[in-house]
Coordinates of C-alpha atoms and ligand atoms in Angstrom, one line a residue:
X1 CA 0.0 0.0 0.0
X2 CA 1.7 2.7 -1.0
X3 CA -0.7 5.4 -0.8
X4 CA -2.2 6.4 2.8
X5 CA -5.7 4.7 2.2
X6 CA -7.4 7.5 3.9
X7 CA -6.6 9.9 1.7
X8 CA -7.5 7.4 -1.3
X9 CA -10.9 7.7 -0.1
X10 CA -10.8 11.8 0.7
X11 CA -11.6 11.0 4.5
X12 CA -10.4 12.1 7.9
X13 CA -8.6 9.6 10.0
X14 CA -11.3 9.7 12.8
X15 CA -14.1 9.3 10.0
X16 CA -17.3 7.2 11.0
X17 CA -18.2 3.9 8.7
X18 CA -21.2 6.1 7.5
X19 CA -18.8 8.8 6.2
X20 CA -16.2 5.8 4.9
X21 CA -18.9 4.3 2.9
X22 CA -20.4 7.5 1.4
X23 CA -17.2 8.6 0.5
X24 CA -16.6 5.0 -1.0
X25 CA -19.7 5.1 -3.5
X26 CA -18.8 9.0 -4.3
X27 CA -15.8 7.9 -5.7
X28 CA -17.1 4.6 -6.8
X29 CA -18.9 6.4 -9.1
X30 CA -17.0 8.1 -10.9
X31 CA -14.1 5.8 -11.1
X32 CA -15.6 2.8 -12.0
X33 CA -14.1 1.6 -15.2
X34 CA -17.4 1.0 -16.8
X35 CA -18.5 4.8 -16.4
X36 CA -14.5 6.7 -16.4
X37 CA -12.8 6.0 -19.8
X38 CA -9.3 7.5 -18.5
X39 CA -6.1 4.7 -18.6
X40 CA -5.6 4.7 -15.2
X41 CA -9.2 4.2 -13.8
X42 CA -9.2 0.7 -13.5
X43 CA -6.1 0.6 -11.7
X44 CA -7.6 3.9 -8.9
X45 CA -11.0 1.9 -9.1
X46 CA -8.9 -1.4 -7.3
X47 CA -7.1 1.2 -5.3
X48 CA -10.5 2.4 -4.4
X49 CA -11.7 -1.0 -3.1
X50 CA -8.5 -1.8 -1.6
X51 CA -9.0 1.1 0.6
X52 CA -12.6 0.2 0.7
X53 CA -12.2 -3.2 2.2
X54 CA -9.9 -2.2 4.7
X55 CA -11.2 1.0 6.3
X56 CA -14.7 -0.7 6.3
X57 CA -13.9 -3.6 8.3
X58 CA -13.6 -2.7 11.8
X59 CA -10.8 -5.0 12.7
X60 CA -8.7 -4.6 9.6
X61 CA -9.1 -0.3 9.9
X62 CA -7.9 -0.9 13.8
X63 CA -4.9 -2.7 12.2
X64 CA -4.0 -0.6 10.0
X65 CA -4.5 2.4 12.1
X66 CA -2.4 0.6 14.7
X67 CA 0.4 -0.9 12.2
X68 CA 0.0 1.2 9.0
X69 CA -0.1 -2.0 7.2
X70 CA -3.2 -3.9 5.9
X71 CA -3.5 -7.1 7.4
X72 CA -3.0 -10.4 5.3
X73 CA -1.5 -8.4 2.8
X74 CA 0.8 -11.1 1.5
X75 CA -1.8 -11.6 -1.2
X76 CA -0.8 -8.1 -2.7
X77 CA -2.7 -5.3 -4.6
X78 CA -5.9 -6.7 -6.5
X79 CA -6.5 -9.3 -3.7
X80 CA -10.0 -9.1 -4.5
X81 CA -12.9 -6.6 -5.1
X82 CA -15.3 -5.2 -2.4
X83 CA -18.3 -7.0 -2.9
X84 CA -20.4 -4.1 -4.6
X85 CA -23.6 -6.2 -5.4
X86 CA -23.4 -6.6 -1.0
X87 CA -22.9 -2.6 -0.4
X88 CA -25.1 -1.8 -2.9
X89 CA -27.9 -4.2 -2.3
X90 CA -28.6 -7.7 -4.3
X91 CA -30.3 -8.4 -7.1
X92 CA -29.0 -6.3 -9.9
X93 CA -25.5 -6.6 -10.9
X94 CA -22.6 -3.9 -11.1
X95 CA -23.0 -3.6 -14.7
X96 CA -26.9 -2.7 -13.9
X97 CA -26.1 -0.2 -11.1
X98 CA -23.7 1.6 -12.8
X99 CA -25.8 2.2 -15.6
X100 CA -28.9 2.8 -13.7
X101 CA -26.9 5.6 -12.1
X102 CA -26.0 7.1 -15.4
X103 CA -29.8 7.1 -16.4
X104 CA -29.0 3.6 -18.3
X105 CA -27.3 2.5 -21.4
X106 CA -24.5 4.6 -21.5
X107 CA -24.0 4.9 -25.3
X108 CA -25.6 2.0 -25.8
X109 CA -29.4 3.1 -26.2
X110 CA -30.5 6.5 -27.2
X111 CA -33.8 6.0 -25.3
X112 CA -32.9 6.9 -21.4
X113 CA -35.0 4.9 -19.2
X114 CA -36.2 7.5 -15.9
X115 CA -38.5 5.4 -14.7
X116 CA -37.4 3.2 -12.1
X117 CA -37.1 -0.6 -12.7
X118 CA -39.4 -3.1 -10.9
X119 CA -38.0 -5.7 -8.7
X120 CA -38.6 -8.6 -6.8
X121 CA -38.2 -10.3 -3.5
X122 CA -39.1 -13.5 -2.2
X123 CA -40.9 -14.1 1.2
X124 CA -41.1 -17.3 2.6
X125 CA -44.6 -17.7 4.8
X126 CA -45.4 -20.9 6.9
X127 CA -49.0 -22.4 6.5
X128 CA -50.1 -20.7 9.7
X129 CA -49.3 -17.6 9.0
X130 CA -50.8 -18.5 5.1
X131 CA -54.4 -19.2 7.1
X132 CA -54.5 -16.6 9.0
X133 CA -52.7 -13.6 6.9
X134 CA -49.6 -12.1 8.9
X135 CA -48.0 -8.7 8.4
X136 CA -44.5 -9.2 7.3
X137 CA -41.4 -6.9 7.8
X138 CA -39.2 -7.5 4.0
X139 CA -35.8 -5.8 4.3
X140 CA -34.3 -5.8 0.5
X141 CA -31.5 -2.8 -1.1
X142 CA -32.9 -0.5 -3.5
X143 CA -32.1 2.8 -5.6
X144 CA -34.8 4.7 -3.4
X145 CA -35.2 8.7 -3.8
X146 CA -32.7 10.4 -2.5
X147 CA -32.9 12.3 1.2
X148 CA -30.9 15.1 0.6
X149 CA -32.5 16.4 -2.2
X150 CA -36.1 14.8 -1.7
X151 CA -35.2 13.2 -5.0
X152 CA -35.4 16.0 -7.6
X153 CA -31.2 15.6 -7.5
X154 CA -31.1 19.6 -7.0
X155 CA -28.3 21.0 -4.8
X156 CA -28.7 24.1 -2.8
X157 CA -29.6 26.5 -5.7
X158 CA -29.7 23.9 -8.2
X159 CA -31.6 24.2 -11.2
X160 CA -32.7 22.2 -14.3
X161 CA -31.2 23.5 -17.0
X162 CA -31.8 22.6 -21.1
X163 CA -28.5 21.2 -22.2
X164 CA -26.2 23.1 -24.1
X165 CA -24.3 20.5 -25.6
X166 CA -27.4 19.1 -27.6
X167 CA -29.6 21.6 -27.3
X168 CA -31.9 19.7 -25.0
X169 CA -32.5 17.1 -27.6
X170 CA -30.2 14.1 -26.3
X171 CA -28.1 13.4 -29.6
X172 CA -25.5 14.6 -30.6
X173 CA -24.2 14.6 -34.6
X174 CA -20.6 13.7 -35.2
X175 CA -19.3 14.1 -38.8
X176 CA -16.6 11.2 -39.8
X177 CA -14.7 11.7 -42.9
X178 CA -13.8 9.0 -45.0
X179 CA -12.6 8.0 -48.5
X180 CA -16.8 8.0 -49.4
X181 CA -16.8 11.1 -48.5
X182 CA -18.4 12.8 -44.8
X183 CA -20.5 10.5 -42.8
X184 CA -22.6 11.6 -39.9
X185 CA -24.1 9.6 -37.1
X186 CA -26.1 10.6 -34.4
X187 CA -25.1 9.6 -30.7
X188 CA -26.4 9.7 -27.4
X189 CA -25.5 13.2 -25.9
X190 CA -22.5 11.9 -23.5
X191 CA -22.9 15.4 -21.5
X192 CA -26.4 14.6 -20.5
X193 CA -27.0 11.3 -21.5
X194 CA -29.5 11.7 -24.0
X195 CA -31.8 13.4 -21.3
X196 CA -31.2 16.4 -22.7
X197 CA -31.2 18.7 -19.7
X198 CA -28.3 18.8 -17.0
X199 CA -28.2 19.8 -13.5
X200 CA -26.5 22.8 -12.8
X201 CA -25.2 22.6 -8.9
X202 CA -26.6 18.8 -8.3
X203 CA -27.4 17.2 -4.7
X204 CA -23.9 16.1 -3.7
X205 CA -25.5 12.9 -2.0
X206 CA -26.9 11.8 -5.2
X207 CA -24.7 13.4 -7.5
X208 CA -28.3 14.5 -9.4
X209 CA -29.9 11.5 -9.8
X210 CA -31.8 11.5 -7.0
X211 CA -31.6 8.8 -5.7
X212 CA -29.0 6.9 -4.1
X213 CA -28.6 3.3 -3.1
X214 CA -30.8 2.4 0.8
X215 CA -31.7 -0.6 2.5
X216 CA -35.5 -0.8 2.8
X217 CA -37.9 -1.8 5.6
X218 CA -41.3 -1.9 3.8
X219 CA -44.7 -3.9 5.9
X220 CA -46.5 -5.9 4.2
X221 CA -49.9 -7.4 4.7
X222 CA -50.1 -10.6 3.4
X223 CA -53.7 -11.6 2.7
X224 CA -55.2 -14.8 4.0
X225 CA -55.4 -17.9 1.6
X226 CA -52.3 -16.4 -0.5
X227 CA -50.8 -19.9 -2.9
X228 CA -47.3 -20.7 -3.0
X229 CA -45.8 -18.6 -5.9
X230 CA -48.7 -16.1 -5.7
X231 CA -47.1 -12.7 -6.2
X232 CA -47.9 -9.2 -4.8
X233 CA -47.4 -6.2 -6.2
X234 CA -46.2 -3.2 -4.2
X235 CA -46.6 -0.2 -6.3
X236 CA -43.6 2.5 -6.5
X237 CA -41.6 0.5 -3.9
X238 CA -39.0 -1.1 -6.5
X239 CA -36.2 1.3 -8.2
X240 CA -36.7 5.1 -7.9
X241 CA -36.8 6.9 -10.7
X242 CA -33.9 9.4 -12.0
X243 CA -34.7 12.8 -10.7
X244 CA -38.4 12.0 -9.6
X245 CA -39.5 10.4 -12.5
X246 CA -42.1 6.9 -11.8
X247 CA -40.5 4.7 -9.1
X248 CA -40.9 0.6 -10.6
X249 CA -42.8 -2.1 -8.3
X250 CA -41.6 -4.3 -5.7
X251 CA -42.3 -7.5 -6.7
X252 CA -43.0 -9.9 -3.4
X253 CA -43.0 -13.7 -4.5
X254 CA -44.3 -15.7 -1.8
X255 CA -43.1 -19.4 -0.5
X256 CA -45.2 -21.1 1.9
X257 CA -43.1 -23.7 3.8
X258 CA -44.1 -27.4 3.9
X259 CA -46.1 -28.0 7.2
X260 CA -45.2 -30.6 9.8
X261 CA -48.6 -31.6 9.9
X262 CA -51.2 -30.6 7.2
X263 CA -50.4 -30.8 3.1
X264 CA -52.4 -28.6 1.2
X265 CA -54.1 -29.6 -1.9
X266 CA -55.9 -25.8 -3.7
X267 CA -57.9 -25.0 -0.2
X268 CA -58.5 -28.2 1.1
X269 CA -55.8 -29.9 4.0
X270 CA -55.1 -33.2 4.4
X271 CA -53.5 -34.4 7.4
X272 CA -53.0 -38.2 8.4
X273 CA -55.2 -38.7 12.0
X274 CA -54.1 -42.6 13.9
X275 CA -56.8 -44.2 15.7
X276 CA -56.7 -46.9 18.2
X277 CA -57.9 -50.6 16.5
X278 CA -60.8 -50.4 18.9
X279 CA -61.9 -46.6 17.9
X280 CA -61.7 -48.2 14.2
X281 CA -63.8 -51.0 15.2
X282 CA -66.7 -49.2 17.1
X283 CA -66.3 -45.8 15.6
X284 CA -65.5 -42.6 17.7
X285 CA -65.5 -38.4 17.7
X286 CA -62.6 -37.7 18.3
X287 CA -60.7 -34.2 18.2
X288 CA -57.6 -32.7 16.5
X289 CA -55.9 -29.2 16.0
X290 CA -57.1 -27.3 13.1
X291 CA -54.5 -24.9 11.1
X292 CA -55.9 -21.8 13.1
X293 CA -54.6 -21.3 16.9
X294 CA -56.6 -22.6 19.0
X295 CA -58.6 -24.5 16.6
X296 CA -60.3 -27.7 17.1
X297 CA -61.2 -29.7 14.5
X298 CA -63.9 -32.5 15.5
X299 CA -63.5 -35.8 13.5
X300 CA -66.3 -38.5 13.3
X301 CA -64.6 -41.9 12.6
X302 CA -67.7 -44.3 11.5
X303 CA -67.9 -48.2 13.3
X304 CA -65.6 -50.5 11.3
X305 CA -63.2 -47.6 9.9
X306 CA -61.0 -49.2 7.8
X307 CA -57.0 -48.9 7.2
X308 CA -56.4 -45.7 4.8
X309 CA -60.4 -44.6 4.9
X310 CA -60.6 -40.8 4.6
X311 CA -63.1 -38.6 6.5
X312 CA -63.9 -35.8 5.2
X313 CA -64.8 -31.9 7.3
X314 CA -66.9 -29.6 5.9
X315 CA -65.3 -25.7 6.1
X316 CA -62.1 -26.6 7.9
X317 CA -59.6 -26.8 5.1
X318 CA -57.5 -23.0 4.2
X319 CA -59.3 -20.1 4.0
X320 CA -60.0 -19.5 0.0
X321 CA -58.2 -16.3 -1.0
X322 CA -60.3 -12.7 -1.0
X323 CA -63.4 -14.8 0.5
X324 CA -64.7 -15.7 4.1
X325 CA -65.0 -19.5 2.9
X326 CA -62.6 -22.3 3.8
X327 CA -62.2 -25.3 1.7
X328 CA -62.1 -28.9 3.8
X329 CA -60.3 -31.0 6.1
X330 CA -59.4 -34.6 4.7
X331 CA -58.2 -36.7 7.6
X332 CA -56.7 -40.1 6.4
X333 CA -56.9 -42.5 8.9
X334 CA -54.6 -44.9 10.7
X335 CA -55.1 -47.6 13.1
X336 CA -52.5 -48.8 15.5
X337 CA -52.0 -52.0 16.3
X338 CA -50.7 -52.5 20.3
X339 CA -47.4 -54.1 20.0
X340 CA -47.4 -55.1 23.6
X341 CA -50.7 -56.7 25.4
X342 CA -51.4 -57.0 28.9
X343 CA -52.2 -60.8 30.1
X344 CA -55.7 -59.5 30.6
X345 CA -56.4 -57.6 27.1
X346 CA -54.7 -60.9 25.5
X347 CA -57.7 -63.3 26.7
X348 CA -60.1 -61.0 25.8
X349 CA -59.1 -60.7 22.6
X350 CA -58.5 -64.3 22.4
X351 CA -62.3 -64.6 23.4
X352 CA -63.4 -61.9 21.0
X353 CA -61.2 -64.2 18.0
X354 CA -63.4 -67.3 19.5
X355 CA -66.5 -65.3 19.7
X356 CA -65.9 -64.6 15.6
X357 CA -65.5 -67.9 15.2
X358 CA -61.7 -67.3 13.8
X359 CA -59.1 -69.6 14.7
X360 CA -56.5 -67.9 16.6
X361 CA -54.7 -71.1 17.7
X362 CA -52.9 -71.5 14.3
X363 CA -51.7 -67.8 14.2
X364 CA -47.6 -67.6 15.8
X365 CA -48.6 -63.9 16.9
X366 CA -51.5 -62.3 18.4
X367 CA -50.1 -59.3 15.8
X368 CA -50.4 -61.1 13.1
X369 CA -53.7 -62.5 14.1
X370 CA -55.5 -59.1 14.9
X371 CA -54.2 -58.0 11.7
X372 CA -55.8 -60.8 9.8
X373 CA -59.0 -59.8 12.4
X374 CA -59.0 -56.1 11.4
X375 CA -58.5 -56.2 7.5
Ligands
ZN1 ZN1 -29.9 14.0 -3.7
ZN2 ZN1 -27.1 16.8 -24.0

C-alpha cells in the first residue's frame, strides 16, 4: 500500500463507517471503469476497493491504524474486489447499477430509461401464518429517492437547466470523414445522457440522480389464503426513478413452507389422523388441532373404519383467498395395532377371535392374528 488509504478515499482519519462508505460510493462512481474511460481508472477503481475493504472492516481499519499496514497483505494489490452487489444491495448486478446511475445505457441506447425498474423479492410464509394472513417486515437494497435532495437531485440553488451540448434534444451529430466522403451519425448526448437537460449545482448525495442506493424496511400485509408462488405487487416501492421520475414495483414472490402436519391440496388440507384398532372398530368423535390457533377440528370416525379410509370436514380446510369461505379437512386414517398386550387384554381378545368364530390357535402372533381380524 503505498498510498495512505485514507486519503485514497478523501476522508479524515477519525471518519465514521457512515462517512467511509459514502465517501466510498462517491468515488465509486466516478471511477468505476465502466462509467470513467481515463487509462488509469481501472487501476484507482482497485485502489478504491483496496481502501474500501480495509477502512470498512472494523478489525482490519484498527490494524491498520495501529500498524500502517493492511492485514493479510501477503496476497498483494488486486487481492479481490469489495463485494459491490453486498454494499449496494442484491439483485442487480454492477453492470446494472452503474448504468442505472447514469440514467441507463451509457452509449448504448438513445432511449434513457427514468422510470425506475421493478423488482422482486421473495418471502417465505409458513402455512399458519398462510391461514390466517400475517404482516410481514421485508428488508431488500434498493435505488430509493434520495434524502438530501427529496429526489429532484437539485443541490442548494440547483436548477434544471436545457443542455447546451445538444440543445436539450439528447443526440449529438458527429461528422466522420472518409474516403466516401463525410459521414454523420447521431449519438447519445455523453454530456447529459441523452436526457437532454443537466443539472447545474446537483445534490452532492446523489450526485443529481436523485436517488441513491438504501436498505429498505417496507410492511406488508399478506392476505389470508395467498398460494405458494402467488405474487404481490407493491406499487412505486422497487427502483426510484432518476430525478423524480415513476418509481418501478416491488415484486414480493411468496413461499409457503411445507407443514409438519397438514399438506395442502388448492384449499383443502389433508392431514394423516391414527386411531386406536378399537376406535376403528366401534367408531369414535374424536378431536384434532385445526391450522388456526386454537382451533379444534372434531372428526367423526364411522364403526368399522378401515385402514387408509378418509373422513372428510366440511369448512375446515384453508381459507379460500379474498373470501370468508374455507375449503375442507381430509383426515386419512390410521389404526395402530398395540405391540405389547397385557395378560388381561390378550384373553379378551383371544375370546373376541373365538367369539368370531376365527381360529387364533394357528396364528404364531396375536399381531399377526389381529391383523388378519381387522382387514
Ligand atoms: Zn440528492
Ligand atoms: Zn445533452
Amino acid at each position: 500500500m503505498a498510498q495512505d488509504l485514507y486519503e485514497i478515499l478523501e476522508v479524515d482519519k477519525n471518519a465514521s463507517d457512515d462517512e467511509i462508505k459514502r465517501a466510498f460510493r462517491k468515488k465509486a462512481r466516478t471511477l468505476h471503469p465502466d462509467v470513467n474511460k481515463s487509462p488509469d481508472a481501472e487501476d484507482r477503481f482497485k485502489e478504491l476497493n483496496e481502501a474500501y475493504d480495509v477502512l470498512s472492516d472494523p478489525s482490519k481499519r484498527n490494524h491498520y491504524d495501529r500498524y500502517g499496514t493492511v492485514p493479510g497483505a501477503a496476497s498483494g494489490p488486486g487481492a479481490g474486489y469489495v463485494d459491490l452487489e453486498d454494499l449496494f444491495g442484491g439483485g442487480f448486478g454492477m453492470g446494472d447499477l452503474f448504468s442505472s446511475f447514469f440514467g441507463g445505457g451509457m452509449g448504448r441506447s438513445a432511449n434513457v430509461r427514468r422510470e425506475g425498474r421493478d423488482m422482486g423479492v421473495g418471502l417465505t410464509l409458513t402455512l399458519e401464518e398462510v391461514a390466517a394472513g400475517v404482516k410481514k417486515e421485508i428488508i431488500y437494497d434498493r435505488l430509493a429517492p434520495c434524502p438530501e435532495c427529496d429526489g429532484t437531485g437539485l443541490g442548494e440553488d440547483g436548477e434544471e437547466i436545457t443542455c447546451p451540448e445538444c440543445d436539450g434534444t439528447g443526440r449529438v451529430v458527429t461528422v466522420q470523414h472518409t474516403f466516401l466522403g463525410d459521414m454523420q451519425s447521431a449519438t447519445t448526448c455523453p454530456n447529459c445522457q441523452g436526457s437532454g437537460v443537466v443539472i447545474e449545482n446537483p445534490c452532492p448525495e446523489c450526485d443529481g440522480q436523485g436517488r441513491v442506493p438504501d436498505r429498505q424496511r417496507l410492511s406488508v400485509e399478506i392476505p389470508a389464503g395467498i398460494h405458494d408462488g402467488q405474487q404481490l405487487r407493491m406499487s412505486g416501492y422497487g427502483e426510484a426513478g432518476i430525478r423524480g421520475a415513476e418509481s418501478g414495483d416491488l415484486i414480493v414472490t411468496c413461499r409457503i413452507e411445507p407443514n409438519e402436519y397438514f399438506r395442502r391440496e388448492g384449499n383443502d388440507l389433508h392431514v394423516t389422523t391414527v386411531i386406536s384398532m378399537v376406535q376403528a372398530a366401534l367408531g369414535a368423535d374424536i378431536e384434532i388441532d385445526g391450522i388456526f390457533e386454537d382451533e379444534v377440528v372434531q372428526i367423526k370416525v364411522p364403526k368399522g373404519c378401515q385402514y387408509g379410509q378418509v373422513v372428510k370436514v366440511k369448512n375446515h380446510g384453508m381459507p379460500k383467498y379474498g373470501s370468508d369461505a374455507r375449503g375442507d379437512l381430509y383426515a386419512h386414517i390410521e389404526v395402530e395395532i398395540p405391540k405389547r398386550l397385557s395378560k388381561r387384554e390378550r384373553e379378551l381378545l383371544e375370546e373376541l377371535a373365538e367369539e368370531m368364530g376365527e381360529d387364533f390357535a394357528e396364528a404364531r402372533t396375536p399381531l399377526k392374528k389381529l391383523r388378519n381380524m381387522f382387514n
